Short mmCIF file of C-alpha atoms in Angstrom, two decimals:
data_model
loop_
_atom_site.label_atom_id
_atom_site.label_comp_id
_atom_site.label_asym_id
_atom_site.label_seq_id
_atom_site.Cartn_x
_atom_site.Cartn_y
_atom_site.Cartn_z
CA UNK T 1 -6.03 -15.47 -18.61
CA UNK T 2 -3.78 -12.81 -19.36
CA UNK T 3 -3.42 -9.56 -17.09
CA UNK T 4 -0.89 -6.84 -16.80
CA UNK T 5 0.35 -5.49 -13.11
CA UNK T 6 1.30 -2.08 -12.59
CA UNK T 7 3.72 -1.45 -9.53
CA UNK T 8 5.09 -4.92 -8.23
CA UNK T 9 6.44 -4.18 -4.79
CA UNK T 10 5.75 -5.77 -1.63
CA UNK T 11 1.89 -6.71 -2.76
CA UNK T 12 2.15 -6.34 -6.36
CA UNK T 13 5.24 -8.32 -7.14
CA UNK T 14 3.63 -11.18 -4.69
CA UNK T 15 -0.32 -11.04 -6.02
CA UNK T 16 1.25 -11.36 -9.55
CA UNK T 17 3.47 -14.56 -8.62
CA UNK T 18 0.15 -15.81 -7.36
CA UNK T 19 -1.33 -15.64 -10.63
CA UNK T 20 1.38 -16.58 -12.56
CA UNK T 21 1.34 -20.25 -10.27
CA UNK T 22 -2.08 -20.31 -11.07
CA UNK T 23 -1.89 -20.35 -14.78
CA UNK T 24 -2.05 -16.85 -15.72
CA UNK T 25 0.03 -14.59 -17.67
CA UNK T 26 1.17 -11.43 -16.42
CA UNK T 27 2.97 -9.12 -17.41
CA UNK T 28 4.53 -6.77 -15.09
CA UNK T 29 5.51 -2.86 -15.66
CA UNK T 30 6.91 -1.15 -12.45
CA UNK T 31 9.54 1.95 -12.15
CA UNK T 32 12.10 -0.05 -11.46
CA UNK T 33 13.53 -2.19 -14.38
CA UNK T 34 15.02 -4.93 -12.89
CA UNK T 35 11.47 -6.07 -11.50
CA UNK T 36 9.12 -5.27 -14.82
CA UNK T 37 8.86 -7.63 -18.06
CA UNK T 38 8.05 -4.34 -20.31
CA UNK T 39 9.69 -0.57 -19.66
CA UNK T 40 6.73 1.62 -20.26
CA UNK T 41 3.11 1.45 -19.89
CA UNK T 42 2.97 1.80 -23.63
CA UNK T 43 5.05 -1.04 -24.04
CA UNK T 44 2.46 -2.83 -21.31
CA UNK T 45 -0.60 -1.94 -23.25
CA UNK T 46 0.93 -3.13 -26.58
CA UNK T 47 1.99 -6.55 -25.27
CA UNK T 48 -1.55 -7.40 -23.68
CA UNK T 49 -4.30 -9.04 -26.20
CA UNK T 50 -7.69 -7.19 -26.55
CA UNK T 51 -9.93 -7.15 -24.31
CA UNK T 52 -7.03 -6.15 -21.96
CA UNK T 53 -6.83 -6.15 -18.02
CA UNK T 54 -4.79 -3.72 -16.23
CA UNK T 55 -4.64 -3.97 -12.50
CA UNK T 56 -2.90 -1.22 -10.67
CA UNK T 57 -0.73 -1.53 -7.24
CA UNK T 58 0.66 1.60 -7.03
CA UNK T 59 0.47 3.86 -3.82
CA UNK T 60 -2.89 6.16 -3.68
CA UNK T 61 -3.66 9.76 -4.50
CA UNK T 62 -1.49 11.25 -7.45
CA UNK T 63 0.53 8.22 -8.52
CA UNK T 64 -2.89 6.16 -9.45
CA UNK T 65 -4.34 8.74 -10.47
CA UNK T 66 -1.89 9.82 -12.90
CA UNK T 67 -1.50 5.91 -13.79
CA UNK T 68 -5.53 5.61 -14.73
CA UNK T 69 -5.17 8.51 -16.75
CA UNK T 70 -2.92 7.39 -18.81
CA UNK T 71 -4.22 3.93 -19.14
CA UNK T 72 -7.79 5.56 -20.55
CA UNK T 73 -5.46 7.26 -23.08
CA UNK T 74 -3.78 4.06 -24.18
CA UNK T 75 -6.47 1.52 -23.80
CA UNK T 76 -9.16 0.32 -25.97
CA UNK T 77 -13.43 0.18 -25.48
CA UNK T 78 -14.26 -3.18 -23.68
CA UNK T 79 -10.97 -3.16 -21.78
CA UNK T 80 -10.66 -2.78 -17.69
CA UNK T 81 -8.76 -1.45 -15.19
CA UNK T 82 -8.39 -2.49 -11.99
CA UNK T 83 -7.37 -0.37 -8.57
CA UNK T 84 -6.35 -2.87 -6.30
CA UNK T 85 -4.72 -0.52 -4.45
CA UNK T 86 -5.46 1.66 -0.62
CA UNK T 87 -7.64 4.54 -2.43
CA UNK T 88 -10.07 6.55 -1.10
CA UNK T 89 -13.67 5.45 -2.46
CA UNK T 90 -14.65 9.22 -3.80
CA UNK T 91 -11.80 8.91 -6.29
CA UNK T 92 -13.02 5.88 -7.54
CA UNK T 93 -15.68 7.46 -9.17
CA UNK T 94 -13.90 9.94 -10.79
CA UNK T 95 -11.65 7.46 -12.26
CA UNK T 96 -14.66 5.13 -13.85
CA UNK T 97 -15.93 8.63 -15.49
CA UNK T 98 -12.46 9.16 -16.66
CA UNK T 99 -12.25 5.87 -17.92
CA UNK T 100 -15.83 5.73 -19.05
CA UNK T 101 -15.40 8.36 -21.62
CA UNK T 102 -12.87 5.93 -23.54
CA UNK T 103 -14.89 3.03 -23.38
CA UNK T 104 -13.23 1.55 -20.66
CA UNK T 105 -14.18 -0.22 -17.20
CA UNK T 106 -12.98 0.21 -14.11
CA UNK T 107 -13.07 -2.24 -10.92
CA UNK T 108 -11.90 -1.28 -7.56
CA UNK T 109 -10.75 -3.78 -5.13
CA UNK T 110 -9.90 -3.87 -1.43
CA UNK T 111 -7.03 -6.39 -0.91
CA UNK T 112 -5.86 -8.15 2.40
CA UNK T 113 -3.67 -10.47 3.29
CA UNK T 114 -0.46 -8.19 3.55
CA UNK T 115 3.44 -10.57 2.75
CA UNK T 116 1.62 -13.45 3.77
CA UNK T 117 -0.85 -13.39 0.78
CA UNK T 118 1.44 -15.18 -1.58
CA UNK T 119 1.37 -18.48 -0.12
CA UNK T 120 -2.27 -17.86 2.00
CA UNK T 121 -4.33 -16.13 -0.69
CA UNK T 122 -5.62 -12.20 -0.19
CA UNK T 123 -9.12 -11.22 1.15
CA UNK T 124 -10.92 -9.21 -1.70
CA UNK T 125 -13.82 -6.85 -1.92
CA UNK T 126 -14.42 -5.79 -5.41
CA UNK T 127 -16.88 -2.77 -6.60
CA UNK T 128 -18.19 -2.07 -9.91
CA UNK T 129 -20.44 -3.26 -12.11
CA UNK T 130 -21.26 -6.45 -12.77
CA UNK T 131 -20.55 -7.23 -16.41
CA UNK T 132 -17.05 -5.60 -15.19
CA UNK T 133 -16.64 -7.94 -12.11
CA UNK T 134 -18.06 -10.92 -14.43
CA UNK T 135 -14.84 -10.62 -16.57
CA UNK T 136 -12.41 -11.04 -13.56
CA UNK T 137 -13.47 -13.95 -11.80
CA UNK T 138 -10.89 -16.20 -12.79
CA UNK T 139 -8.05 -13.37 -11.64
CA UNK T 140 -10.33 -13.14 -8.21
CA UNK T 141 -10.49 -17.42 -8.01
CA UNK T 142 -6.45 -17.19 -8.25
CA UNK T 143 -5.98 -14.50 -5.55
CA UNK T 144 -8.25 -15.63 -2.90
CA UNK T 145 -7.53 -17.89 -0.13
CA UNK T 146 -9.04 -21.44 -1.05
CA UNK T 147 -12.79 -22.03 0.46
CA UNK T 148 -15.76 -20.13 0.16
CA UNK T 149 -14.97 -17.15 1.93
CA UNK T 150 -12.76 -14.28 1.00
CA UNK T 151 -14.35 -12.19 -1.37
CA UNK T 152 -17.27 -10.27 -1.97
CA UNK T 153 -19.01 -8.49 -4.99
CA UNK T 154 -19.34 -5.58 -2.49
CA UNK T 155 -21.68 -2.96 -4.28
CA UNK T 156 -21.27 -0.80 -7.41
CA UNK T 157 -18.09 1.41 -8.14
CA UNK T 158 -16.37 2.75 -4.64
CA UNK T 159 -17.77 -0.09 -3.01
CA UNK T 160 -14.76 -2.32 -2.57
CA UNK T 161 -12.55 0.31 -1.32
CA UNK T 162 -15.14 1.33 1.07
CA UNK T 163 -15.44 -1.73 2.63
CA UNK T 164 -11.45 -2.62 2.69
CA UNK T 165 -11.21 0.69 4.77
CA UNK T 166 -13.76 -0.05 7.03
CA UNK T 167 -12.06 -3.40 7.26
CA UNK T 168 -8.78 -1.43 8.03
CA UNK T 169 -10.81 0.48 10.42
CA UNK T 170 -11.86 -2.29 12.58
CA UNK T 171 -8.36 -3.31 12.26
CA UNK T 172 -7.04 -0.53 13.94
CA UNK T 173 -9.40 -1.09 16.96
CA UNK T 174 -8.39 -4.84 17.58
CA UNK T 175 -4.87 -3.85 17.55
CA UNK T 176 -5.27 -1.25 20.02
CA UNK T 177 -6.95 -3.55 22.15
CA UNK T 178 -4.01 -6.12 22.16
CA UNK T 179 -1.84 -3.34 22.19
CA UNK T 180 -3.44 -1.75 25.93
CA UNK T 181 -3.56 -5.09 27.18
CA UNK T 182 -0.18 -5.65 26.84
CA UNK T 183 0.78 -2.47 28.18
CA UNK T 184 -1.36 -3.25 31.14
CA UNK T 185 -0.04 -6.83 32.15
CA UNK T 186 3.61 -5.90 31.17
CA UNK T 187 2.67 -3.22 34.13
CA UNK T 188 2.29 -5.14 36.96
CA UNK T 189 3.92 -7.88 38.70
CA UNK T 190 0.77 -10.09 39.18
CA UNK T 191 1.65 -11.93 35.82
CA UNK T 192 5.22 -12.70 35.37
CA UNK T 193 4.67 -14.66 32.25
CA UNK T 194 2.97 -12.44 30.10
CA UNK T 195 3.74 -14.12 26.58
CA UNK T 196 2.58 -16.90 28.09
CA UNK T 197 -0.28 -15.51 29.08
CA UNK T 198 -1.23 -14.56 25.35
CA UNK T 199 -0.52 -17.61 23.95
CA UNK T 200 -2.85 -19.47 25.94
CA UNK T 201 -5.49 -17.30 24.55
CA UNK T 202 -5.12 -18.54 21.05
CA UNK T 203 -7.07 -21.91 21.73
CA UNK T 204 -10.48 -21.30 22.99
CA UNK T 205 -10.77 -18.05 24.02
CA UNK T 206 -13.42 -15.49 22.21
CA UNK T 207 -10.27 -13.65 21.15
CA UNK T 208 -8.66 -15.90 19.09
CA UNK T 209 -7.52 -14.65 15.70
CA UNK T 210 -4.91 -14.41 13.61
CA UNK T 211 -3.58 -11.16 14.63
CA UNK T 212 -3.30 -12.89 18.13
CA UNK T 213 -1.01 -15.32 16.46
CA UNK T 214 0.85 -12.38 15.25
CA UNK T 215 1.17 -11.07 18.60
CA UNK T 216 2.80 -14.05 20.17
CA UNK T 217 4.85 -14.26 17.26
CA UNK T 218 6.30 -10.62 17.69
CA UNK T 219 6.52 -11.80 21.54
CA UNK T 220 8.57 -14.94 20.62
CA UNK T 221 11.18 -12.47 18.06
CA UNK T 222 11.40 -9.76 21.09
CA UNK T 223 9.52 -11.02 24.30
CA UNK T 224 10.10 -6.76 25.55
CA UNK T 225 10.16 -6.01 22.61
CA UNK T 226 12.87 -3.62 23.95
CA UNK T 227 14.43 -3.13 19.97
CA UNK T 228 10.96 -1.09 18.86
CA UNK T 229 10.20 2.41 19.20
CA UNK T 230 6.82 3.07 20.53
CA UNK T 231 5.86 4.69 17.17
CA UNK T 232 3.22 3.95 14.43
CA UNK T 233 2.04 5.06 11.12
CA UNK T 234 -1.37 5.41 10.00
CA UNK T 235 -1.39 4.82 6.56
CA UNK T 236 -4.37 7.15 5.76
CA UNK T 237 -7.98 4.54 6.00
CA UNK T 238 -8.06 4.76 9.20
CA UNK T 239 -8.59 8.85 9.01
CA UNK T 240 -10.80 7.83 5.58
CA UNK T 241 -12.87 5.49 8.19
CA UNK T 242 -13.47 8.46 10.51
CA UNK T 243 -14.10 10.68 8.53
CA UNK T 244 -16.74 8.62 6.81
CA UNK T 245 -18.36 8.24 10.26
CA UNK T 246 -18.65 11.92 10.77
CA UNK T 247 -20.07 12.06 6.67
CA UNK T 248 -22.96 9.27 7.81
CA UNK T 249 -23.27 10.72 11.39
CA UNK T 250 -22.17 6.78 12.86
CA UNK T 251 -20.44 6.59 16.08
CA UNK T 252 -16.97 4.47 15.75
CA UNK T 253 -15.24 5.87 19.83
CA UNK T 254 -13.26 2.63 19.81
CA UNK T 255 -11.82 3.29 16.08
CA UNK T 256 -11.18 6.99 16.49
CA UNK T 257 -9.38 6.00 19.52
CA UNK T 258 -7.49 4.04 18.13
CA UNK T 259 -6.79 6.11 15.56
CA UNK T 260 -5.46 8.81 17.75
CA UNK T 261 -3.40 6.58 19.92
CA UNK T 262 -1.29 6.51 16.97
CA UNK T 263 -0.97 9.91 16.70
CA UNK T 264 0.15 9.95 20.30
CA UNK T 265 2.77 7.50 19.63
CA UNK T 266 4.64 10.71 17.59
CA UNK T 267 5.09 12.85 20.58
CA UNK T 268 6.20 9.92 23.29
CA UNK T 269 7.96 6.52 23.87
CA UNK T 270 4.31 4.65 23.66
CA UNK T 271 4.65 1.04 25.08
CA UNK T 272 1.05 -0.19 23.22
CA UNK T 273 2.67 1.46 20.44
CA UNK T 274 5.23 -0.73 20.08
CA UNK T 275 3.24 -3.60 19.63
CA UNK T 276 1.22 -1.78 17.12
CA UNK T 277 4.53 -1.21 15.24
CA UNK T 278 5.43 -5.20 15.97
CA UNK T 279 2.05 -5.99 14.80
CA UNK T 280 2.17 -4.31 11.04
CA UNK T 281 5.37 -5.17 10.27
CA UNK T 282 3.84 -9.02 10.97
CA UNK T 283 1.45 -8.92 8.89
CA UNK T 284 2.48 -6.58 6.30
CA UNK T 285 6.31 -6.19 6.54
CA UNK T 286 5.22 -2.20 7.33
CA UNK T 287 8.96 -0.98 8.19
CA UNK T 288 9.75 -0.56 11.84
CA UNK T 289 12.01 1.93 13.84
CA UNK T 290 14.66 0.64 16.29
CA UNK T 291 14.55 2.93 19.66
CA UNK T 292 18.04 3.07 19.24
CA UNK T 293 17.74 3.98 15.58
CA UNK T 294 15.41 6.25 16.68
CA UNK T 295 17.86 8.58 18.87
CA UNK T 296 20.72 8.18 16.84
CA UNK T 297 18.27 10.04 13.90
CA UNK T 298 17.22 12.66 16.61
CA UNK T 299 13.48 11.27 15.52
CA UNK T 300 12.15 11.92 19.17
CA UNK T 301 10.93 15.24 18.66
CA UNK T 302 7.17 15.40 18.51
CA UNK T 303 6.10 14.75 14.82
CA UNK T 304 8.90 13.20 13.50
CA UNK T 305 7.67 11.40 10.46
CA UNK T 306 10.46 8.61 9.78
CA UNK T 307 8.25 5.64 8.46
CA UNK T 308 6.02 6.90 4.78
CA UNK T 309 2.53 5.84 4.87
CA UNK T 310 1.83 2.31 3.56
CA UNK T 311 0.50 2.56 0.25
#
């Protein structure tokens, strides 16, 4: 099948090597040149065959919007596009009315799996409607992890962005949970062995997981992990989560928390928070600060923003 990819950084550039091992064409537009097979999205819409597939990576708000815009201006009635990036579900909407007044469809899709997706496959949660959804099986089949399991026809348009940030919700939560407990052994001087101690959870305990395996791994590369600041981004679902609680009146305490704690890791050295920081840039490559890079930028004033959001 043939499909173009807009953006192809750290997911992009990976989900569309996936493809391309799989059997599929893609071609590739980003900003930067040396990574794209075509310099415009003009020159992207002209290569692809009718009916055309566009997915987008590109970081959320303005730059997708601006990118879905333009696609409904270029593309043809029967073609798709395809959000696979971290948007907020109410704009999802507006962009399938945008792109429903040229004819076109529009798919969102919640995508996990971070730099490790490449070789392990990426969790997926598509939304839209069916006939839609219908047409990109065989892109979904070549981004998934092999088995059964990891992805879901979620619900109409919105639906697979909703449930990627609840996903990234509850994600927030279990790292905050690793993150205390760490704090708290590393504490004391009842365990002395405290990596130890967590990797003898990762057979047979209820907490298993693969974050846990990310843990230990972060352990293993800095066993204080002594070379991280205490500081960590939210890249934006996790206040999309919450806020969607307080929309559906639904209790999330653990969540919010969580979500706060990071917010408290910009005013102070946070120990948890620096396994929160270990733990994204494990799973996701999310860019990390160095404490020492951290006081030679004069970044420990309250609020300093050094690391973007994670698009």
């Amino acid at each position: 099948m043939q499909i173009g990819m807009v953006g192809l950084g750290k997911m992009g550039g990976n989900m569309a090597e996936r493809l391309r091992r799989a059997g599929h064409e893609v071609v590739g537009y980003d900003r930067d040149p040396k990574v794209g097979d075509v310099a415009s999205l003009e020159e992207l819409a002209a290569r692809l065959v009718a009916p055309r597939v566009v997915w987008v990576m590109v970081p959320a708000g303005e730059p997708t919007r601006s990118t879905v815009m333009r696609l409904g201006e270029l593309l043809s009635p029967g073609d798709v596009v395809v959000d696979g990036g971290n948007s907020n579900y109410l704009d999802d909407r507006k962009h399938a009315d945008a792109l429903a007044e040229h004819g076109v469809g529009f798919v969102d899709v919640g995508v996990s799996g971070g730099v490790w997706g490449l070789e392990n496959g990426y969790a997926l949660m598509a939304g839209g409607d069916p006939q839609h959804v219908e047409k990109l099986q065989p892109i979904f089949q070549a981004l998934k992890p092999e088995g059964e399991d990891g992805y879901v026809h979620a619900g109409t348009v919105g639906a697979g962005h909703f449930a990627k940030m609840v996903h990234n919700g509850i994600e927030y939560g279990i790292m905050q949970a690793f993150a205390e407990g760490w704090e708290l052994l590393e504490a004391t001087d009842v365990v002395t062995d405290v990596p130890g101690a967590f990797r003898s959870w990762r057979t047979g305990t209820v907490i298993r997981s693969w974050l846990l395996d990310l843990l230990v791994r972060a352990l293993d590369e800095d066993p204080d992990l002594a070379e991280l600041k205490g500081y960590a981004e939210d890249s934006g679902e996790g206040r999309w989560t919450v806020q969607a609680a307080v929309d559906h009146a639904v209790p999330l305490p653990a969540i919010t928390a969580a979500l706060y704690a990071r917010f408290s890791s910009r005013q102070e050295d946070s120990p948890a928070m620096k396994m929160v920081a270990a733990l994204r840039n494990q799973f996701g490559g999310h860019a990390v600060s160095s404490a020492e890079g951290m006081r030679a930028k004069g970044a420990d004033a309250p609020g300093a923003d050094v690391n973007p959001p994670h698009a």
